Amino acid sequence: MTEPSPSSKPFLRALKGEAVVPPPCWLMRQAGRYLPEYRQVRATANGFLDLCYSPGKATEVTLQPLRRYGFDAAILFSDILVVPHALGQAVTFREGEGPCLEPVRLAKDFAGLTLSGLQGRLRPVFETVKLLSAAIPPSTALIGFAGAPWTVATYMVEGGSSKDFVETKKMAYGQPELFGRLIDLLVDASAEYLIAQIDNGAEALQLFDSWAGALPEDQFARWVIEPTRRLVERIKQARPGIPVIGFPRGAGALYLPFVEQTGVDAVSLDTGIPLDWAVKTLQPKVTLQGNLDPVMLIAGGAALDSAIERILSICSKGPFIFNLGHGILPSTPPENVARLIEKVKAWS
Ligand code: 1CP
């Protein structure tokens, strides 16, 4: 059998600006704890990072949702926090508690961070990309990813998850030169990381900026738009033609300057973005992706059906990829995901 050309993959066609009917569909966190087969593999790993760094297991959990649901894209199984880990920061995931990092707060904390070990530490992730590239069905696209510099920096400075980002904002607002050094390092590291993913078989990239919505307008321009623009420019100079999806979650009206200024090919819309506005304002410039509320997928039933139909009817006349507004939650019933994909595939 001959390989179909990449352009015959519906997901990549949509990223090139085509209105594909029915729209391609994948879901953020489509591999994860809502699937019993994921929990089974997860239990064999010596912690979450070990799972990310075990190419055989990471490949298996990436493929699990494809087998069940036939999504149009697979997303590499890894985490945004492997980049700080590869830079030399201590990173652990405690069971049930989320990530824990040795905080970077002062100039002296930067001493331990270096790009020199990055390729070596992340080699297992590149190996996973290579295995996936050979294993996925011919019509399925492979997405590589990284956290955007701002979001990764919040974990590095806070030392884990945060609600108010006080330490990170204090550094960004009060010592912008110091914070700028961290952001610059993350632009360099992420560019290297993403280019290596492309070289091992990733066909598109997504940049997760989960906490973009925490910044006021001028700071958003400086710490979200500008580093993302530089990162996209670096990737496109090195490997022209690879589409990039941005996800500045919570950015509200700032989605527009983000789209206009970063050079991304597509934006992932969070659940709060008004779709009529996005179709009118953003879709003439980029492909849209999104934005079903992940909790609708838990609620199921008639509410789920009508939420899916509403999104499809508003967004699918232009370039569009069906997705959630944020990641699948662990309590999601797998049968509701089956219902979702069935409804999207039946759209005409
Ligand atoms: O034990 C487990 O199974 C841990 C749960 C888990 C999983 C399944 C974590 C811990 N990370 C992941 C995988 C993951 N993370 C993927 C690949 C899987 C897929 O999408 O199918 C991706 C793309 C991510 C990205 C990620 N990690 C983001 C950005 C997207 C988002 O959800 O906003 C962020 C913020 C993280 C950090 C992270 N990883 C894990 C936790 C518990 C956290 C902290 C989240 C927080 O601060 O709220």
JSON list of N, CA and C and ligand atoms in Angstrom, two decimals, residues 26-34 38-39 42 47-49 51-52 61-62 65 74-81 93-99 145-148 151-152 154-155 160-162 165 206-211 247 249 326-328 330, ligand 1:
[
{"chain": "A", "resi": 26, "resn": "TRP", "atom": "N", "xyz": [-9.88, 15.85, 17.35]},
{"chain": "A", "resi": 26, "resn": "TRP", "atom": "CA", "xyz": [-9.08, 15.20, 18.39]},
{"chain": "A", "resi": 26, "resn": "TRP", "atom": "C", "xyz": [-9.39, 15.94, 19.68]},
{"chain": "A", "resi": 27, "resn": "LEU", "atom": "N", "xyz": [-8.98, 15.42, 20.84]},
{"chain": "A", "resi": 27, "resn": "LEU", "atom": "CA", "xyz": [-9.31, 16.06, 22.11]},
{"chain": "A", "resi": 27, "resn": "LEU", "atom": "C", "xyz": [-8.06, 16.22, 22.97]},
{"chain": "A", "resi": 28, "resn": "MET", "atom": "N", "xyz": [-7.91, 17.41, 23.53]},
{"chain": "A", "resi": 28, "resn": "MET", "atom": "CA", "xyz": [-6.79, 17.63, 24.43]},
{"chain": "A", "resi": 28, "resn": "MET", "atom": "C", "xyz": [-6.90, 16.65, 25.60]},
{"chain": "A", "resi": 29, "resn": "ARG", "atom": "N", "xyz": [-5.76, 16.06, 26.00]},
{"chain": "A", "resi": 29, "resn": "ARG", "atom": "CA", "xyz": [-5.70, 15.01, 27.03]},
{"chain": "A", "resi": 29, "resn": "ARG", "atom": "C", "xyz": [-6.53, 13.79, 26.64]},
{"chain": "A", "resi": 30, "resn": "GLN", "atom": "N", "xyz": [-6.52, 13.46, 25.33]},
{"chain": "A", "resi": 30, "resn": "GLN", "atom": "CA", "xyz": [-7.29, 12.28, 24.90]},
{"chain": "A", "resi": 30, "resn": "GLN", "atom": "C", "xyz": [-6.71, 10.98, 25.46]},
{"chain": "A", "resi": 31, "resn": "ALA", "atom": "N", "xyz": [-5.42, 11.00, 25.79]},
{"chain": "A", "resi": 31, "resn": "ALA", "atom": "CA", "xyz": [-4.83, 9.90, 26.55]},
{"chain": "A", "resi": 31, "resn": "ALA", "atom": "C", "xyz": [-4.84, 10.33, 28.01]},
{"chain": "A", "resi": 32, "resn": "GLY", "atom": "N", "xyz": [-5.28, 9.46, 28.91]},
{"chain": "A", "resi": 32, "resn": "GLY", "atom": "CA", "xyz": [-5.25, 9.88, 30.30]},
{"chain": "A", "resi": 32, "resn": "GLY", "atom": "C", "xyz": [-6.15, 9.02, 31.18]},
{"chain": "A", "resi": 33, "resn": "ARG", "atom": "N", "xyz": [-6.31, 9.51, 32.39]},
{"chain": "A", "resi": 33, "resn": "ARG", "atom": "CA", "xyz": [-6.88, 8.67, 33.44]},
{"chain": "A", "resi": 33, "resn": "ARG", "atom": "C", "xyz": [-8.34, 8.28, 33.25]},
{"chain": "A", "resi": 34, "resn": "TYR", "atom": "N", "xyz": [-9.08, 8.97, 32.32]},
{"chain": "A", "resi": 34, "resn": "TYR", "atom": "CA", "xyz": [-10.48, 8.54, 32.10]},
{"chain": "A", "resi": 34, "resn": "TYR", "atom": "C", "xyz": [-10.52, 7.18, 31.41]},
{"chain": "A", "resi": 38, "resn": "TYR", "atom": "N", "xyz": [-5.37, 3.20, 30.07]},
{"chain": "A", "resi": 38, "resn": "TYR", "atom": "CA", "xyz": [-4.30, 4.11, 30.47]},
{"chain": "A", "resi": 38, "resn": "TYR", "atom": "C", "xyz": [-3.89, 3.83, 31.92]},
{"chain": "A", "resi": 39, "resn": "ARG", "atom": "N", "xyz": [-4.90, 3.72, 32.79]},
{"chain": "A", "resi": 39, "resn": "ARG", "atom": "CA", "xyz": [-4.59, 3.50, 34.22]},
{"chain": "A", "resi": 39, "resn": "ARG", "atom": "C", "xyz": [-3.79, 2.22, 34.41]},
{"chain": "A", "resi": 42, "resn": "ARG", "atom": "N", "xyz": [-0.25, 3.03, 33.29]},
{"chain": "A", "resi": 42, "resn": "ARG", "atom": "CA", "xyz": [0.26, 3.99, 34.27]},
{"chain": "A", "resi": 42, "resn": "ARG", "atom": "C", "xyz": [0.73, 3.29, 35.53]},
{"chain": "A", "resi": 47, "resn": "GLY", "atom": "N", "xyz": [6.14, 6.10, 38.43]},
{"chain": "A", "resi": 47, "resn": "GLY", "atom": "CA", "xyz": [5.83, 7.53, 38.47]},
{"chain": "A", "resi": 47, "resn": "GLY", "atom": "C", "xyz": [5.52, 8.09, 37.10]},
{"chain": "A", "resi": 48, "resn": "PHE", "atom": "N", "xyz": [4.93, 9.29, 37.09]},
{"chain": "A", "resi": 48, "resn": "PHE", "atom": "CA", "xyz": [4.46, 9.88, 35.84]},
{"chain": "A", "resi": 48, "resn": "PHE", "atom": "C", "xyz": [5.60, 10.24, 34.88]},
{"chain": "A", "resi": 49, "resn": "LEU", "atom": "N", "xyz": [6.68, 10.81, 35.40]},
{"chain": "A", "resi": 49, "resn": "LEU", "atom": "CA", "xyz": [7.80, 11.18, 34.50]},
{"chain": "A", "resi": 49, "resn": "LEU", "atom": "C", "xyz": [8.42, 9.94, 33.85]},
{"chain": "A", "resi": 51, "resn": "LEU", "atom": "N", "xyz": [6.82, 7.35, 32.98]},
{"chain": "A", "resi": 51, "resn": "LEU", "atom": "CA", "xyz": [5.93, 7.02, 31.86]},
{"chain": "A", "resi": 51, "resn": "LEU", "atom": "C", "xyz": [6.28, 7.87, 30.63]},
{"chain": "A", "resi": 52, "resn": "CYS", "atom": "N", "xyz": [6.50, 9.18, 30.86]},
{"chain": "A", "resi": 52, "resn": "CYS", "atom": "CA", "xyz": [6.86, 10.08, 29.75]},
{"chain": "A", "resi": 52, "resn": "CYS", "atom": "C", "xyz": [8.20, 9.67, 29.12]},
{"chain": "A", "resi": 61, "resn": "VAL", "atom": "N", "xyz": [0.21, 4.41, 25.31]},
{"chain": "A", "resi": 61, "resn": "VAL", "atom": "CA", "xyz": [-0.89, 5.23, 25.82]},
{"chain": "A", "resi": 61, "resn": "VAL", "atom": "C", "xyz": [-1.33, 6.30, 24.81]},
{"chain": "A", "resi": 62, "resn": "THR", "atom": "N", "xyz": [-0.42, 6.70, 23.92]},
{"chain": "A", "resi": 62, "resn": "THR", "atom": "CA", "xyz": [-0.83, 7.64, 22.86]},
{"chain": "A", "resi": 62, "resn": "THR", "atom": "C", "xyz": [-1.78, 6.95, 21.88]},
{"chain": "A", "resi": 65, "resn": "PRO", "atom": "N", "xyz": [-6.32, 5.92, 22.73]},
{"chain": "A", "resi": 65, "resn": "PRO", "atom": "CA", "xyz": [-7.55, 6.62, 22.30]},
{"chain": "A", "resi": 65, "resn": "PRO", "atom": "C", "xyz": [-7.79, 6.54, 20.79]},
{"chain": "A", "resi": 74, "resn": "ALA", "atom": "N", "xyz": [-3.10, 12.23, 16.62]},
{"chain": "A", "resi": 74, "resn": "ALA", "atom": "CA", "xyz": [-2.55, 11.70, 17.87]},
{"chain": "A", "resi": 74, "resn": "ALA", "atom": "C", "xyz": [-1.67, 12.81, 18.44]},
{"chain": "A", "resi": 75, "resn": "ILE", "atom": "N", "xyz": [-1.69, 12.98, 19.77]},
{"chain": "A", "resi": 75, "resn": "ILE", "atom": "CA", "xyz": [-0.75, 13.92, 20.38]},
{"chain": "A", "resi": 75, "resn": "ILE", "atom": "C", "xyz": [0.24, 13.12, 21.20]},
{"chain": "A", "resi": 76, "resn": "LEU", "atom": "N", "xyz": [1.50, 13.37, 20.92]},
{"chain": "A", "resi": 76, "resn": "LEU", "atom": "CA", "xyz": [2.61, 12.76, 21.67]},
{"chain": "A", "resi": 76, "resn": "LEU", "atom": "C", "xyz": [2.27, 12.73, 23.15]},
{"chain": "A", "resi": 77, "resn": "PHE", "atom": "N", "xyz": [2.47, 11.59, 23.81]},
{"chain": "A", "resi": 77, "resn": "PHE", "atom": "CA", "xyz": [2.28, 11.54, 25.25]},
{"chain": "A", "resi": 77, "resn": "PHE", "atom": "C", "xyz": [3.56, 11.98, 25.95]},
{"chain": "A", "resi": 78, "resn": "SER", "atom": "N", "xyz": [3.49, 13.13, 26.58]},
{"chain": "A", "resi": 78, "resn": "SER", "atom": "CA", "xyz": [4.61, 13.68, 27.34]},
{"chain": "A", "resi": 78, "resn": "SER", "atom": "C", "xyz": [4.00, 14.72, 28.28]},
{"chain": "A", "resi": 79, "resn": "ASP", "atom": "N", "xyz": [4.78, 15.67, 28.73]},
{"chain": "A", "resi": 79, "resn": "ASP", "atom": "CA", "xyz": [4.23, 16.75, 29.55]},
{"chain": "A", "resi": 79, "resn": "ASP", "atom": "C", "xyz": [5.01, 18.02, 29.29]},
{"chain": "A", "resi": 80, "resn": "ILE", "atom": "N", "xyz": [4.37, 19.17, 29.56]},
{"chain": "A", "resi": 80, "resn": "ILE", "atom": "CA", "xyz": [5.08, 20.44, 29.35]},
{"chain": "A", "resi": 80, "resn": "ILE", "atom": "C", "xyz": [6.27, 20.58, 30.31]},
{"chain": "A", "resi": 81, "resn": "LEU", "atom": "N", "xyz": [6.25, 19.85, 31.43]},
{"chain": "A", "resi": 81, "resn": "LEU", "atom": "CA", "xyz": [7.30, 20.04, 32.44]},
{"chain": "A", "resi": 81, "resn": "LEU", "atom": "C", "xyz": [8.55, 19.21, 32.20]},
{"chain": "A", "resi": 93, "resn": "PHE", "atom": "N", "xyz": [6.48, 14.45, 40.22]},
{"chain": "A", "resi": 93, "resn": "PHE", "atom": "CA", "xyz": [5.01, 14.42, 40.25]},
{"chain": "A", "resi": 93, "resn": "PHE", "atom": "C", "xyz": [4.63, 13.53, 41.42]},
{"chain": "A", "resi": 94, "resn": "ARG", "atom": "N", "xyz": [4.02, 14.14, 42.46]},
{"chain": "A", "resi": 94, "resn": "ARG", "atom": "CA", "xyz": [3.57, 13.33, 43.59]},
{"chain": "A", "resi": 94, "resn": "ARG", "atom": "C", "xyz": [2.17, 12.82, 43.27]},
{"chain": "A", "resi": 95, "resn": "GLU", "atom": "N", "xyz": [1.94, 11.54, 43.56]},
{"chain": "A", "resi": 95, "resn": "GLU", "atom": "CA", "xyz": [0.63, 10.93, 43.27]},
{"chain": "A", "resi": 95, "resn": "GLU", "atom": "C", "xyz": [-0.50, 11.79, 43.85]},
{"chain": "A", "resi": 96, "resn": "GLY", "atom": "N", "xyz": [-1.42, 12.18, 42.98]},
{"chain": "A", "resi": 96, "resn": "GLY", "atom": "CA", "xyz": [-2.60, 12.93, 43.42]},
{"chain": "A", "resi": 96, "resn": "GLY", "atom": "C", "xyz": [-2.35, 14.37, 43.80]},
{"chain": "A", "resi": 97, "resn": "GLU", "atom": "N", "xyz": [-1.12, 14.85, 43.69]},
{"chain": "A", "resi": 97, "resn": "GLU", "atom": "CA", "xyz": [-0.83, 16.21, 44.15]},
{"chain": "A", "resi": 97, "resn": "GLU", "atom": "C", "xyz": [-0.38, 17.15, 43.05]},
{"chain": "A", "resi": 98, "resn": "GLY", "atom": "N", "xyz": [-0.07, 16.61, 41.88]},
{"chain": "A", "resi": 98, "resn": "GLY", "atom": "CA", "xyz": [0.41, 17.47, 40.81]},
{"chain": "A", "resi": 98, "resn": "GLY", "atom": "C", "xyz": [1.91, 17.67, 40.89]},
{"chain": "A", "resi": 99, "resn": "PRO", "atom": "N", "xyz": [2.42, 18.56, 40.03]},
{"chain": "A", "resi": 99, "resn": "PRO", "atom": "CA", "xyz": [3.87, 18.70, 39.92]},
{"chain": "A", "resi": 99, "resn": "PRO", "atom": "C", "xyz": [4.51, 19.47, 41.06]},
{"chain": "A", "resi": 145, "resn": "PHE", "atom": "N", "xyz": [4.25, 18.81, 20.85]},
{"chain": "A", "resi": 145, "resn": "PHE", "atom": "CA", "xyz": [3.84, 19.98, 21.63]},
{"chain": "A", "resi": 145, "resn": "PHE", "atom": "C", "xyz": [4.92, 20.39, 22.63]},
{"chain": "A", "resi": 146, "resn": "ALA", "atom": "N", "xyz": [4.70, 21.60, 23.13]},
{"chain": "A", "resi": 146, "resn": "ALA", "atom": "CA", "xyz": [5.47, 22.10, 24.28]},
{"chain": "A", "resi": 146, "resn": "ALA", "atom": "C", "xyz": [4.58, 23.09, 25.00]},
{"chain": "A", "resi": 147, "resn": "GLY", "atom": "N", "xyz": [4.90, 23.38, 26.25]},
{"chain": "A", "resi": 147, "resn": "GLY", "atom": "CA", "xyz": [4.26, 24.50, 26.91]},
{"chain": "A", "resi": 147, "resn": "GLY", "atom": "C", "xyz": [4.82, 25.78, 26.33]},
{"chain": "A", "resi": 148, "resn": "ALA", "atom": "N", "xyz": [4.03, 26.84, 26.28]},
{"chain": "A", "resi": 148, "resn": "ALA", "atom": "CA", "xyz": [4.56, 28.14, 25.86]},
{"chain": "A", "resi": 148, "resn": "ALA", "atom": "C", "xyz": [5.43, 28.69, 27.00]},
{"chain": "A", "resi": 151, "resn": "THR", "atom": "N", "xyz": [3.71, 29.99, 30.41]},
{"chain": "A", "resi": 151, "resn": "THR", "atom": "CA", "xyz": [3.10, 28.96, 31.26]},
{"chain": "A", "resi": 151, "resn": "THR", "atom": "C", "xyz": [4.16, 28.08, 31.92]},
{"chain": "A", "resi": 152, "resn": "VAL", "atom": "N", "xyz": [5.17, 27.68, 31.18]},
{"chain": "A", "resi": 152, "resn": "VAL", "atom": "CA", "xyz": [6.23, 26.85, 31.76]},
{"chain": "A", "resi": 152, "resn": "VAL", "atom": "C", "xyz": [6.97, 27.64, 32.85]},
{"chain": "A", "resi": 154, "resn": "THR", "atom": "N", "xyz": [5.73, 29.86, 34.81]},
{"chain": "A", "resi": 154, "resn": "THR", "atom": "CA", "xyz": [4.95, 29.92, 36.06]},
{"chain": "A", "resi": 154, "resn": "THR", "atom": "C", "xyz": [5.24, 28.71, 36.94]},
{"chain": "A", "resi": 155, "resn": "TYR", "atom": "N", "xyz": [5.33, 27.53, 36.34]},
{"chain": "A", "resi": 155, "resn": "TYR", "atom": "CA", "xyz": [5.65, 26.33, 37.13]},
{"chain": "A", "resi": 155, "resn": "TYR", "atom": "C", "xyz": [7.07, 26.40, 37.69]},
{"chain": "A", "resi": 160, "resn": "GLY", "atom": "N", "xyz": [5.40, 24.82, 41.16]},
{"chain": "A", "resi": 160, "resn": "GLY", "atom": "CA", "xyz": [4.28, 23.90, 40.95]},
{"chain": "A", "resi": 160, "resn": "GLY", "atom": "C", "xyz": [3.08, 24.66, 40.42]},
{"chain": "A", "resi": 161, "resn": "SER", "atom": "N", "xyz": [1.89, 24.09, 40.60]},
{"chain": "A", "resi": 161, "resn": "SER", "atom": "CA", "xyz": [0.66, 24.76, 40.17]},
{"chain": "A", "resi": 161, "resn": "SER", "atom": "C", "xyz": [0.41, 25.97, 41.05]},
{"chain": "A", "resi": 162, "resn": "SER", "atom": "N", "xyz": [-0.37, 26.92, 40.54]},
{"chain": "A", "resi": 162, "resn": "SER", "atom": "CA", "xyz": [-0.65, 28.12, 41.31]},
{"chain": "A", "resi": 162, "resn": "SER", "atom": "C", "xyz": [-2.03, 28.65, 40.93]},
{"chain": "A", "resi": 165, "resn": "PHE", "atom": "N", "xyz": [-0.32, 33.18, 40.88]},
{"chain": "A", "resi": 165, "resn": "PHE", "atom": "CA", "xyz": [0.97, 33.44, 40.22]},
{"chain": "A", "resi": 165, "resn": "PHE", "atom": "C", "xyz": [1.72, 34.62, 40.83]},
{"chain": "A", "resi": 206, "resn": "GLN", "atom": "N", "xyz": [1.57, 22.02, 18.80]},
{"chain": "A", "resi": 206, "resn": "GLN", "atom": "CA", "xyz": [0.70, 22.88, 19.60]},
{"chain": "A", "resi": 206, "resn": "GLN", "atom": "C", "xyz": [1.49, 23.44, 20.77]},
{"chain": "A", "resi": 207, "resn": "LEU", "atom": "N", "xyz": [1.28, 24.76, 21.00]},
{"chain": "A", "resi": 207, "resn": "LEU", "atom": "CA", "xyz": [1.91, 25.45, 22.13]},
{"chain": "A", "resi": 207, "resn": "LEU", "atom": "C", "xyz": [0.84, 25.72, 23.18]},
{"chain": "A", "resi": 208, "resn": "PHE", "atom": "N", "xyz": [0.98, 25.07, 24.34]},
{"chain": "A", "resi": 208, "resn": "PHE", "atom": "CA", "xyz": [0.00, 25.19, 25.41]},
{"chain": "A", "resi": 208, "resn": "PHE", "atom": "C", "xyz": [0.35, 26.37, 26.31]},
{"chain": "A", "resi": 209, "resn": "ASP", "atom": "N", "xyz": [-0.45, 27.44, 26.24]},
{"chain": "A", "resi": 209, "resn": "ASP", "atom": "CA", "xyz": [-0.25, 28.56, 27.17]},
{"chain": "A", "resi": 209, "resn": "ASP", "atom": "C", "xyz": [-1.45, 28.62, 28.13]},
{"chain": "A", "resi": 210, "resn": "SER", "atom": "N", "xyz": [-1.50, 27.64, 29.00]},
{"chain": "A", "resi": 210, "resn": "SER", "atom": "CA", "xyz": [-2.67, 27.42, 29.85]},
{"chain": "A", "resi": 210, "resn": "SER", "atom": "C", "xyz": [-2.99, 28.60, 30.76]},
{"chain": "A", "resi": 211, "resn": "TRP", "atom": "N", "xyz": [-1.96, 29.39, 31.13]},
{"chain": "A", "resi": 211, "resn": "TRP", "atom": "CA", "xyz": [-2.18, 30.49, 32.08]},
{"chain": "A", "resi": 211, "resn": "TRP", "atom": "C", "xyz": [-2.00, 31.85, 31.43]},
{"chain": "A", "resi": 247, "resn": "PHE", "atom": "N", "xyz": [-2.44, 28.11, 21.86]},
{"chain": "A", "resi": 247, "resn": "PHE", "atom": "CA", "xyz": [-3.57, 27.97, 22.81]},
{"chain": "A", "resi": 247, "resn": "PHE", "atom": "C", "xyz": [-3.36, 28.92, 23.98]},
{"chain": "A", "resi": 249, "resn": "ARG", "atom": "N", "xyz": [-4.91, 30.14, 26.53]},
{"chain": "A", "resi": 249, "resn": "ARG", "atom": "CA", "xyz": [-6.15, 29.90, 27.27]},
{"chain": "A", "resi": 249, "resn": "ARG", "atom": "C", "xyz": [-6.50, 31.08, 28.18]},
{"chain": "A", "resi": 326, "resn": "HIS", "atom": "N", "xyz": [-10.64, 22.78, 26.89]},
{"chain": "A", "resi": 326, "resn": "HIS", "atom": "CA", "xyz": [-9.50, 22.45, 27.76]},
{"chain": "A", "resi": 326, "resn": "HIS", "atom": "C", "xyz": [-9.44, 20.93, 27.81]},
{"chain": "A", "resi": 327, "resn": "GLY", "atom": "N", "xyz": [-8.54, 20.34, 28.60]},
{"chain": "A", "resi": 327, "resn": "GLY", "atom": "CA", "xyz": [-8.34, 18.90, 28.56]},
{"chain": "A", "resi": 327, "resn": "GLY", "atom": "C", "xyz": [-9.49, 18.07, 29.13]},
{"chain": "A", "resi": 328, "resn": "ILE", "atom": "N", "xyz": [-9.60, 16.83, 28.66]},
{"chain": "A", "resi": 328, "resn": "ILE", "atom": "CA", "xyz": [-10.57, 15.86, 29.19]},
{"chain": "A", "resi": 328, "resn": "ILE", "atom": "C", "xyz": [-10.31, 15.67, 30.69]},
{"chain": "A", "resi": 330, "resn": "PRO", "atom": "N", "xyz": [-10.59, 13.54, 34.34]},
{"chain": "A", "resi": 330, "resn": "PRO", "atom": "CA", "xyz": [-10.48, 12.11, 34.65]},
{"chain": "A", "resi": 330, "resn": "PRO", "atom": "C", "xyz": [-11.83, 11.41, 34.87]},
{"chain": "B", "resi": 1, "resn": "1CP", "atom": "O1", "xyz": [-0.68, 10.56, 36.80]},
{"chain": "B", "resi": 1, "resn": "1CP", "atom": "C1", "xyz": [-1.09, 11.01, 35.71]},
{"chain": "B", "resi": 1, "resn": "1CP", "atom": "O2", "xyz": [-1.56, 10.26, 34.86]},
{"chain": "B", "resi": 1, "resn": "1CP", "atom": "C2", "xyz": [-0.92, 12.52, 35.57]},
{"chain": "B", "resi": 1, "resn": "1CP", "atom": "C3", "xyz": [-1.91, 13.24, 34.73]},
{"chain": "B", "resi": 1, "resn": "1CP", "atom": "C4", "xyz": [-1.19, 13.92, 33.55]},
{"chain": "B", "resi": 1, "resn": "1CP", "atom": "C5", "xyz": [-1.28, 13.58, 32.19]},
{"chain": "B", "resi": 1, "resn": "1CP", "atom": "C6", "xyz": [-2.13, 12.48, 31.59]},
{"chain": "B", "resi": 1, "resn": "1CP", "atom": "C7", "xyz": [-0.26, 14.99, 33.66]},
{"chain": "B", "resi": 1, "resn": "1CP", "atom": "C8", "xyz": [0.23, 15.63, 34.90]},
{"chain": "B", "resi": 1, "resn": "1CP", "atom": "N1", "xyz": [0.20, 15.29, 32.38]},
{"chain": "B", "resi": 1, "resn": "1CP", "atom": "C9", "xyz": [-0.41, 14.45, 31.46]},
{"chain": "B", "resi": 1, "resn": "1CP", "atom": "C10", "xyz": [-0.13, 14.39, 30.00]},
{"chain": "B", "resi": 1, "resn": "1CP", "atom": "C11", "xyz": [-0.14, 15.65, 29.22]},
{"chain": "B", "resi": 1, "resn": "1CP", "atom": "N2", "xyz": [0.03, 16.91, 29.75]},
{"chain": "B", "resi": 1, "resn": "1CP", "atom": "C12", "xyz": [-0.28, 15.76, 27.81]},
{"chain": "B", "resi": 1, "resn": "1CP", "atom": "C13", "xyz": [-0.32, 14.60, 26.80]},
{"chain": "B", "resi": 1, "resn": "1CP", "atom": "C14", "xyz": [-1.56, 13.79, 26.81]},
{"chain": "B", "resi": 1, "resn": "1CP", "atom": "C15", "xyz": [-2.71, 14.16, 25.93]},
{"chain": "B", "resi": 1, "resn": "1CP", "atom": "O3", "xyz": [-3.01, 15.36, 25.70]},
{"chain": "B", "resi": 1, "resn": "1CP", "atom": "O4", "xyz": [-3.36, 13.24, 25.45]},
{"chain": "B", "resi": 1, "resn": "1CP", "atom": "C16", "xyz": [-0.27, 17.13, 27.51]},
{"chain": "B", "resi": 1, "resn": "1CP", "atom": "C17", "xyz": [-0.44, 17.76, 26.14]},
{"chain": "B", "resi": 1, "resn": "1CP", "atom": "C18", "xyz": [-0.05, 17.83, 28.73]},
{"chain": "B", "resi": 1, "resn": "1CP", "atom": "C19", "xyz": [0.11, 19.28, 28.82]},
{"chain": "B", "resi": 1, "resn": "1CP", "atom": "C20", "xyz": [0.13, 19.95, 30.15]},
{"chain": "B", "resi": 1, "resn": "1CP", "atom": "N3", "xyz": [0.73, 19.54, 31.32]},
{"chain": "B", "resi": 1, "resn": "1CP", "atom": "C21", "xyz": [-0.38, 21.25, 30.37]},
{"chain": "B", "resi": 1, "resn": "1CP", "atom": "C22", "xyz": [-1.02, 22.12, 29.29]},
{"chain": "B", "resi": 1, "resn": "1CP", "atom": "C23", "xyz": [-2.44, 21.75, 29.02]},
{"chain": "B", "resi": 1, "resn": "1CP", "atom": "C24", "xyz": [-3.41, 21.99, 30.15]},
{"chain": "B", "resi": 1, "resn": "1CP", "atom": "O5", "xyz": [-3.99, 21.00, 30.62]},
{"chain": "B", "resi": 1, "resn": "1CP", "atom": "O6", "xyz": [-3.62, 23.16, 30.53]},
{"chain": "B", "resi": 1, "resn": "1CP", "atom": "C25", "xyz": [-0.13, 21.59, 31.70]},
{"chain": "B", "resi": 1, "resn": "1CP", "atom": "C26", "xyz": [-0.51, 22.88, 32.41]},
{"chain": "B", "resi": 1, "resn": "1CP", "atom": "C27", "xyz": [0.57, 20.51, 32.31]},
{"chain": "B", "resi": 1, "resn": "1CP", "atom": "C28", "xyz": [1.12, 20.44, 33.70]},
{"chain": "B", "resi": 1, "resn": "1CP", "atom": "C29", "xyz": [0.62, 19.27, 34.46]},
{"chain": "B", "resi": 1, "resn": "1CP", "atom": "N4", "xyz": [0.82, 17.97, 34.10]},
{"chain": "B", "resi": 1, "resn": "1CP", "atom": "C30", "xyz": [0.20, 17.11, 34.97]},
{"chain": "B", "resi": 1, "resn": "1CP", "atom": "C31", "xyz": [-0.41, 17.92, 35.97]},
{"chain": "B", "resi": 1, "resn": "1CP", "atom": "C32", "xyz": [-1.20, 17.39, 37.15]},
{"chain": "B", "resi": 1, "resn": "1CP", "atom": "C33", "xyz": [-0.14, 19.26, 35.65]},
{"chain": "B", "resi": 1, "resn": "1CP", "atom": "C34", "xyz": [-0.55, 20.49, 36.45]},
{"chain": "B", "resi": 1, "resn": "1CP", "atom": "C35", "xyz": [-1.87, 21.05, 35.97]},
{"chain": "B", "resi": 1, "resn": "1CP", "atom": "C36", "xyz": [-2.25, 22.30, 36.76]},
{"chain": "B", "resi": 1, "resn": "1CP", "atom": "O7", "xyz": [-1.39, 23.07, 37.22]},
{"chain": "B", "resi": 1, "resn": "1CP", "atom": "O8", "xyz": [-3.48, 22.51, 36.90]}
]
